[in-house]
Coordinates of C-alpha atoms and ligand atoms in Angstrom, one line a residue:
X1 CA -6.3 -104.7 -125.9
X2 CA -6.9 -100.9 -125.5
X3 CA -8.3 -99.6 -122.3
X4 CA -11.4 -97.4 -122.5
X5 CA -12.2 -97.3 -118.8
X6 CA -15.2 -95.2 -118.1
X7 CA -15.0 -93.5 -121.5
X8 CA -18.3 -92.5 -122.9
X9 CA -18.4 -93.8 -126.4
X10 CA -21.2 -92.6 -128.6
X11 CA -21.5 -95.2 -131.4
X12 CA -23.1 -94.0 -134.6
X13 CA -24.4 -96.7 -136.9
X14 CA -25.3 -95.8 -140.5
X15 CA -27.0 -97.9 -143.2
X16 CA -24.7 -100.5 -144.7
X17 CA -24.5 -104.3 -144.6
X18 CA -21.7 -104.0 -142.1
X19 CA -24.2 -102.6 -139.6
X20 CA -24.7 -106.2 -138.3
X21 CA -21.1 -106.0 -137.0
X22 CA -22.0 -103.1 -134.8
X23 CA -23.5 -105.5 -132.3
X24 CA -20.1 -107.1 -131.8
X25 CA -18.5 -103.6 -131.7
X26 CA -20.7 -102.6 -128.8
X27 CA -19.4 -105.7 -126.9
X28 CA -15.8 -105.0 -127.9
X29 CA -16.0 -101.5 -126.6
X30 CA -17.7 -102.6 -123.3
X31 CA -15.0 -105.3 -122.8
X32 CA -12.5 -102.5 -122.9
X33 CA -14.4 -100.7 -120.1
X34 CA -16.4 -98.1 -122.2
X35 CA -19.9 -97.0 -121.6
X36 CA -21.7 -97.1 -124.9
X37 CA -24.7 -95.2 -126.2
X38 CA -25.9 -95.8 -129.8
X39 CA -27.4 -93.5 -132.5
X40 CA -28.8 -95.2 -135.6
X41 CA -29.7 -93.6 -138.9
X42 CA -32.9 -94.7 -140.6
X43 CA -30.8 -96.7 -143.1
X44 CA -29.1 -98.6 -140.3
X45 CA -32.4 -99.8 -139.0
X46 CA -33.0 -101.6 -142.3
X47 CA -30.1 -103.8 -141.4
X48 CA -30.2 -104.3 -137.6
X49 CA -32.9 -103.4 -135.1
X50 CA -32.5 -100.7 -132.4
X51 CA -33.7 -103.4 -129.9
X52 CA -30.6 -105.5 -130.5
X53 CA -28.2 -102.5 -129.9
X54 CA -30.4 -101.4 -126.9
X55 CA -30.1 -104.8 -125.3
X56 CA -26.4 -104.9 -125.8
X57 CA -25.5 -101.4 -124.8
X58 CA -28.0 -101.3 -121.9
X59 CA -29.3 -97.9 -123.0
X60 CA -32.1 -96.8 -125.3
X61 CA -31.0 -96.3 -128.9
X62 CA -31.4 -92.8 -130.3
X63 CA -32.8 -92.6 -133.8
X64 CA -34.8 -89.3 -134.2
X65 CA -33.7 -85.7 -134.2
X66 CA -37.2 -84.2 -133.8
X67 CA -38.6 -86.5 -131.2
X68 CA -40.3 -84.8 -128.2
X69 CA -39.9 -87.8 -125.9
X70 CA -36.3 -88.5 -126.8
X71 CA -35.5 -84.8 -126.2
X72 CA -37.1 -85.1 -122.8
X73 CA -34.8 -88.0 -122.0
X74 CA -31.4 -87.3 -123.4
X75 CA -31.6 -84.7 -126.2
X76 CA -29.2 -84.3 -129.0
X77 CA -27.1 -81.6 -127.3
X78 CA -26.9 -83.7 -124.1
X79 CA -25.8 -86.7 -126.2
X80 CA -23.2 -84.5 -127.9
X81 CA -21.9 -83.4 -124.5
X82 CA -22.0 -86.9 -122.9
X83 CA -19.7 -88.3 -125.5
X84 CA -16.0 -88.6 -124.8
X85 CA -15.7 -89.8 -128.4
X86 CA -18.0 -90.2 -131.4
X87 CA -17.3 -93.4 -133.3
X88 CA -19.2 -94.1 -136.5
X89 CA -19.2 -97.7 -137.7
X90 CA -20.1 -98.4 -140.3
X91 CA -19.7 -95.0 -142.0
X92 CA -21.3 -95.2 -145.4
X93 CA -20.3 -93.1 -148.4
X94 CA -23.5 -91.1 -148.0
X95 CA -22.8 -90.4 -144.3
X96 CA -19.2 -89.5 -145.0
X97 CA -20.4 -87.0 -147.7
X98 CA -22.9 -85.4 -145.4
X99 CA -20.3 -85.1 -142.6
X100 CA -17.8 -83.5 -144.9
X101 CA -20.4 -81.0 -146.1
X102 CA -21.3 -80.2 -142.4
X103 CA -24.9 -81.1 -142.9
X104 CA -27.2 -81.7 -139.9
X105 CA -30.2 -83.4 -141.5
X106 CA -30.6 -86.3 -139.1
X107 CA -29.7 -87.0 -135.5
X108 CA -26.2 -88.5 -136.2
X109 CA -24.9 -85.7 -138.4
X110 CA -26.4 -83.1 -136.0
X111 CA -24.6 -84.7 -133.0
X112 CA -21.4 -84.9 -135.1
X113 CA -21.6 -81.1 -135.5
X114 CA -22.6 -80.4 -132.0
X115 CA -20.0 -82.4 -130.2
X116 CA -16.5 -81.3 -129.2
X117 CA -15.4 -84.9 -128.7
X118 CA -12.9 -86.5 -131.1
X119 CA -14.4 -88.5 -133.9
X120 CA -13.4 -91.7 -135.6
X121 CA -15.0 -93.3 -138.7
X122 CA -14.9 -96.9 -139.9
X123 CA -15.9 -96.6 -143.5
X124 CA -17.7 -99.5 -145.2
X125 CA -18.9 -99.5 -148.8
X126 CA -18.5 -101.0 -152.2
X127 CA -14.9 -100.9 -153.3
X128 CA -15.7 -98.7 -156.3
X129 CA -17.5 -96.2 -154.1
X130 CA -14.5 -96.1 -151.8
X131 CA -12.2 -95.5 -154.7
X132 CA -14.4 -92.8 -156.2
X133 CA -12.8 -89.3 -156.2
X134 CA -15.8 -87.8 -154.4
X135 CA -15.4 -90.2 -151.5
X136 CA -11.7 -89.7 -151.5
X137 CA -12.1 -85.9 -151.4
X138 CA -14.7 -86.2 -148.6
X139 CA -12.4 -88.4 -146.5
X140 CA -9.5 -85.9 -147.1
X141 CA -11.7 -83.0 -145.9
X142 CA -12.6 -84.9 -142.7
X143 CA -9.0 -86.0 -142.0
X144 CA -7.9 -82.4 -142.3
X145 CA -10.5 -81.5 -139.7
X146 CA -8.9 -84.0 -137.3
X147 CA -11.3 -86.9 -137.9
X148 CA -9.6 -90.3 -137.5
X149 CA -10.3 -93.1 -140.0
X150 CA -9.9 -96.8 -139.3
X151 CA -10.0 -99.1 -142.3
X152 CA -11.5 -100.1 -144.5
X153 CA -9.9 -103.4 -145.1
X154 CA -9.7 -105.2 -148.5
X155 CA -11.3 -108.5 -149.3
X156 CA -14.4 -110.1 -150.6
X157 CA -17.4 -107.8 -150.3
X158 CA -21.1 -108.6 -149.7
X159 CA -21.8 -107.5 -153.3
X160 CA -19.3 -110.0 -154.7
X161 CA -16.6 -107.5 -155.5
X162 CA -13.1 -107.8 -154.2
X163 CA -11.2 -104.7 -153.0
X164 CA -11.0 -102.1 -150.2
X165 CA -14.3 -101.3 -148.6
X166 CA -15.0 -103.8 -145.9
X167 CA -15.5 -102.4 -142.4
X168 CA -12.6 -103.2 -140.1
X169 CA -13.1 -106.0 -137.6
X170 CA -14.9 -104.8 -134.4
X171 CA -11.9 -105.7 -132.2
X172 CA -9.6 -103.6 -134.4
X173 CA -12.0 -100.6 -134.3
X174 CA -12.3 -100.8 -130.6
X175 CA -8.6 -100.9 -130.1
X176 CA -8.2 -98.0 -132.5
X177 CA -10.7 -96.0 -130.5
X178 CA -8.3 -96.3 -127.5
X179 CA -5.9 -94.1 -129.6
X180 CA -8.4 -91.2 -129.4
X181 CA -7.5 -90.6 -125.8
X182 CA -3.8 -90.8 -125.9
X183 CA -2.2 -87.4 -126.0
X184 CA 0.3 -86.1 -123.5
X185 CA 3.9 -86.9 -122.6
X186 CA 3.1 -90.5 -121.7
X187 CA 0.7 -91.0 -124.6
X188 CA -0.1 -94.7 -125.1
X189 CA 2.4 -95.9 -122.4
X190 CA 1.1 -98.7 -120.1
X191 CA 1.7 -97.9 -116.5
X192 CA 1.1 -100.2 -113.5
X193 CA 1.1 -98.7 -110.1
X194 CA 0.9 -100.5 -106.7
X195 CA -0.8 -98.5 -104.0
X196 CA -2.1 -98.7 -100.4
X197 CA -1.3 -101.2 -97.7
X198 CA -1.4 -105.0 -97.9
X199 CA -3.3 -107.1 -95.4
X200 CA -1.7 -110.3 -94.2
X201 CA -4.3 -112.7 -92.8
X202 CA -3.9 -114.3 -89.4
X203 CA -7.2 -116.1 -89.4
X204 CA -10.6 -115.6 -91.1
X205 CA -11.3 -112.3 -89.2
X206 CA -7.9 -110.8 -88.3
X207 CA -5.0 -109.5 -90.2
X208 CA -1.7 -107.5 -90.0
X209 CA -1.6 -104.3 -92.0
X210 CA -0.4 -100.7 -91.8
X211 CA -1.7 -97.1 -92.0
X212 CA -1.0 -96.4 -95.7
X213 CA -3.9 -94.4 -97.1
X214 CA -3.1 -95.1 -100.8
X215 CA -3.4 -91.4 -101.6
X216 CA 0.0 -91.0 -103.2
X217 CA -0.5 -94.1 -105.5
X218 CA -4.0 -92.9 -106.5
X219 CA -2.7 -89.4 -107.2
X220 CA 0.0 -90.9 -109.4
X221 CA -2.6 -92.9 -111.3
X222 CA -4.6 -89.8 -112.0
X223 CA -1.5 -87.9 -113.1
X224 CA -0.5 -90.8 -115.4
X225 CA -3.9 -90.9 -117.0
X226 CA -3.8 -87.1 -117.4
X227 CA -0.4 -87.6 -119.2
X228 CA -2.0 -90.0 -121.6
X229 CA -0.9 -93.3 -120.1
X230 CA -3.0 -96.4 -120.0
X231 CA -3.1 -96.9 -116.3
X232 CA -3.7 -99.8 -114.0
X233 CA -3.7 -99.6 -110.2
X234 CA -3.0 -102.7 -108.2
X235 CA -4.4 -101.6 -104.9
X236 CA -4.5 -102.9 -101.4
X237 CA -7.6 -102.1 -99.3
X238 CA -8.1 -98.3 -99.2
X239 CA -11.0 -95.9 -98.9
X240 CA -10.5 -94.0 -102.1
X241 CA -12.6 -93.6 -105.2
X242 CA -11.0 -95.1 -108.3
X243 CA -9.2 -92.3 -110.4
X244 CA -11.0 -91.6 -113.6
X245 CA -10.2 -93.9 -116.5
X246 CA -8.0 -96.2 -114.4
X247 CA -8.4 -99.9 -114.1
X248 CA -8.3 -100.8 -110.4
X249 CA -7.4 -104.4 -109.5
X250 CA -8.1 -104.9 -105.8
X251 CA -5.8 -107.3 -103.9
X252 CA -5.3 -108.0 -100.2
X253 CA -1.9 -109.7 -99.4
X254 CA 1.6 -109.0 -100.7
X255 CA 1.6 -112.4 -102.5
X256 CA -1.7 -111.5 -104.3
X257 CA -0.2 -108.1 -105.2
X258 CA 2.9 -109.8 -106.6
X259 CA 0.9 -112.3 -108.6
X260 CA -1.3 -109.6 -110.1
X261 CA 1.7 -107.4 -111.0
X262 CA 3.5 -110.3 -112.7
X263 CA 0.4 -111.0 -114.8
X264 CA 0.5 -107.4 -116.0
X265 CA 4.2 -107.3 -116.9
X266 CA 3.9 -108.4 -120.5
X267 CA 1.8 -105.3 -121.1
X268 CA 3.7 -102.8 -118.9
X269 CA 6.1 -100.1 -120.0
X270 CA 6.5 -98.4 -116.6
X271 CA 6.0 -99.9 -113.1
X272 CA 5.7 -97.6 -110.0
X273 CA 5.8 -99.3 -106.6
X274 CA 4.0 -97.0 -104.3
X275 CA 2.4 -99.6 -102.0
X276 CA 3.3 -100.0 -98.4
X277 CA 3.8 -103.7 -98.7
X278 CA 4.0 -105.6 -95.4
X279 CA 7.5 -107.0 -95.0
X280 CA 6.3 -110.1 -93.1
X281 CA 3.2 -112.2 -93.0
X282 CA 2.1 -114.8 -90.5
X283 CA 3.8 -118.1 -91.2
X284 CA 0.4 -119.9 -91.1
X285 CA -3.1 -118.7 -91.6
X286 CA -5.5 -120.4 -89.2
X287 CA -8.7 -121.8 -90.8
X288 CA -10.7 -121.0 -87.6
X289 CA -10.8 -117.8 -85.5
X290 CA -8.0 -118.0 -83.0
X291 CA -9.4 -118.4 -79.5
X292 CA -8.3 -116.3 -76.5
X293 CA -6.0 -118.3 -74.3
X294 CA -2.7 -117.8 -72.7
X295 CA -1.5 -114.4 -71.4
X296 CA 1.3 -114.3 -74.0
X297 CA 1.4 -115.6 -77.6
X298 CA 4.2 -115.7 -80.0
X299 CA 3.5 -115.1 -83.7
X300 CA 5.8 -116.6 -86.2
X301 CA 6.3 -114.5 -89.3
X302 CA 7.9 -115.1 -92.7
X303 CA 9.3 -112.6 -95.2
X304 CA 7.1 -111.4 -97.9
X305 CA 8.4 -111.3 -101.5
X306 CA 9.8 -107.9 -102.5
X307 CA 7.5 -106.9 -105.3
X308 CA 9.4 -104.1 -106.9
X309 CA 12.7 -106.0 -106.7
X310 CA 11.1 -109.0 -108.3
X311 CA 9.7 -106.8 -111.1
X312 CA 13.1 -105.1 -111.6
X313 CA 14.9 -108.4 -112.0
X314 CA 12.3 -109.9 -114.3
X315 CA 13.3 -110.6 -117.9
X316 CA 10.3 -108.4 -119.0
X317 CA 11.5 -105.6 -116.8
X318 CA 9.7 -102.3 -117.4
X319 CA 11.1 -98.9 -116.4
X320 CA 10.8 -99.4 -112.6
X321 CA 10.3 -96.7 -110.0
X322 CA 10.3 -97.3 -106.2
X323 CA 9.7 -95.3 -103.1
X324 CA 11.8 -95.0 -100.0
X325 CA 10.5 -93.7 -96.8
X326 CA 13.4 -92.9 -94.5
X327 CA 13.9 -91.2 -91.2
X328 CA 17.6 -90.3 -91.5
X329 CA 20.3 -90.1 -94.2
X330 CA 17.3 -90.1 -96.5
X331 CA 19.1 -89.6 -99.8
X332 CA 22.0 -91.9 -99.1
X333 CA 19.7 -94.7 -98.1
X334 CA 17.4 -94.1 -101.0
X335 CA 20.3 -94.2 -103.5
X336 CA 21.5 -97.4 -102.0
X337 CA 17.9 -98.9 -102.2
X338 CA 17.7 -97.9 -105.8
X339 CA 20.9 -99.9 -106.6
X340 CA 20.1 -102.9 -104.4
X341 CA 16.7 -103.4 -105.9
X342 CA 17.7 -102.6 -109.5
X343 CA 15.4 -99.6 -109.9
X344 CA 15.6 -96.9 -112.6
X345 CA 14.3 -94.2 -110.3
X346 CA 13.4 -93.8 -106.6
X347 CA 11.2 -91.3 -104.8
X348 CA 12.6 -90.6 -101.4
X349 CA 10.6 -89.0 -98.6
X350 CA 11.6 -88.0 -95.0
X351 CA 9.0 -89.7 -92.8
X352 CA 10.6 -88.2 -89.7
X353 CA 8.5 -85.1 -90.5
X354 CA 5.0 -86.4 -89.3
X355 CA 3.1 -83.6 -91.0
X356 CA 3.8 -85.1 -94.5
X357 CA 3.8 -88.6 -95.9
X358 CA 1.7 -91.6 -95.0
X359 CA -1.8 -90.4 -94.2
X360 CA -1.4 -86.7 -95.0
X361 CA -2.6 -84.9 -98.1
X362 CA 0.8 -83.3 -98.5
X363 CA 4.2 -84.6 -99.3
X364 CA 7.7 -83.4 -100.1
X365 CA 10.1 -85.7 -101.9
X366 CA 13.4 -86.0 -103.7
X367 CA 13.4 -88.0 -106.9
X368 CA 16.7 -89.8 -107.6
X369 CA 17.9 -91.6 -110.8
X370 CA 21.3 -93.0 -111.5
X371 CA 23.0 -89.8 -112.6
X372 CA 20.8 -87.1 -111.1
X373 CA 18.2 -86.0 -108.6
X374 CA 15.5 -83.3 -108.1
X375 CA 13.8 -82.1 -105.0
X376 CA 10.1 -81.5 -105.2
X377 CA 9.0 -78.9 -102.5
X378 CA 6.2 -79.5 -100.1
X379 CA 2.8 -79.5 -101.9
X380 CA -0.4 -81.5 -102.1
X381 CA -0.1 -85.1 -103.4
X382 CA -1.7 -84.2 -106.7
X383 CA 0.9 -81.6 -107.5
X384 CA 3.7 -83.9 -106.3
X385 CA 2.3 -86.8 -108.4
X386 CA 2.3 -84.6 -111.6
X387 CA 5.9 -83.6 -111.1
X388 CA 7.0 -87.2 -110.4
X389 CA 5.1 -88.4 -113.6
X390 CA 6.8 -85.6 -115.6
X391 CA 10.3 -86.8 -114.4
X392 CA 9.4 -90.4 -115.3
X393 CA 8.3 -89.2 -118.8
X394 CA 11.7 -87.4 -119.2
X395 CA 13.8 -90.3 -118.0
X396 CA 12.0 -93.5 -119.1
Ligands
C5P1 O1 12.5 -102.0 -98.7 P1 11.5 -100.9 -98.6 O2 10.2 -101.4 -98.1 O3 11.9 -99.7 -97.8 O4 11.3 -100.4 -100.1 C1 10.2 -99.6 -100.4 C2 9.9 -99.7 -101.9 O5 9.8 -101.1 -102.2 C3 8.6 -99.2 -102.2 O6 8.6 -98.8 -103.6 C4 7.6 -100.4 -102.0 O7 6.4 -100.2 -102.8 C5 8.5 -101.5 -102.5 N1 8.3 -102.8 -101.8 C6 7.7 -103.8 -102.6 N2 7.5 -105.1 -102.0 C7 7.9 -105.3 -100.7 C8 8.4 -104.2 -99.9 C9 8.6 -103.0 -100.5 O8 7.4 -103.7 -103.7 N3 7.7 -106.4 -100.1

């Protein structure tokens, strides 16, 4: 399933029998994380009511170009700016013709001209209309302008004909829309990043944790998204806003983090372990709050699973990147850790220097891979993250 997290998808619906499938398409887009607003042509409203799409999208449906009240709410220029992508499904032969001519005679065609967002069409029409030279020429014109086309598929049509012209299935269209956002050196790659600390419970109110801020992992997620990757953060408890267009899965303990990562492996090309995972957890978690008592208590701890080593030895191993925070012999220890854990790349930082690393906004690292290494000079974590992602793109 494609990810459309926090993408603003403007869905244009024109007047064909396939318009009834737009309801399902709204759902499919939302399931992939998109925010959806709908524009309907007058023709579309003959097939499905604005109320249906309003209820499903959670937003008023836009139908009129020259409507004072609508322009007071979200006018056509604002809609055009709001959109991260304009998806028109179904796109009828008439609409395709008007788009190719650059007309602006209703709200949908006007917004199509006024938006700088990428556009995708899901044509739907009678098979003979689809095969007609006029339609073919119009589609060619639009494709040359960079418009993406999904479908149509062949099959039995509402009119009884058999042939190409049926609108693609909503799920297929929603997945294809994901492709509109994948450009960059990691275009379409699926990246999973662990970030932040883990919390290992002692009892219902207490836990053992560490000072990791999660900033490096979150910066890596943003850099991965910017490079076109479909990015998921598996995050321990942190005080950071989710990076744009990233799916954030919140976990507490190391075991939860491992479970979540393993579930994601079938859909993962690159795994980056940036979390400061607690090495040990209390051997037992008390059901009740532990009472004050003796002057001294002994806490029994057990080893946590090593998440990155587990991922690296998995049969579905992605390209795996780890981190090594060391205080001395940084590069030698890091290279040894890379080999021991079966990693493809490791990012080493010297935590003896307290002004960088853990809670700071800056870092300086050396990135090592089996037959090379590169030092990234001290910089803010955003800049460091971009350079790490660039090296991953070159070597993965
Ligand atoms: O062994 P050490 O903790 O120094 O290794 C650090 C690297 O291993 C980091 O990439 C960290 O995210 C990962 N790690 C892990 N699971 C653990 C401990 C560390 O994924 N239990």
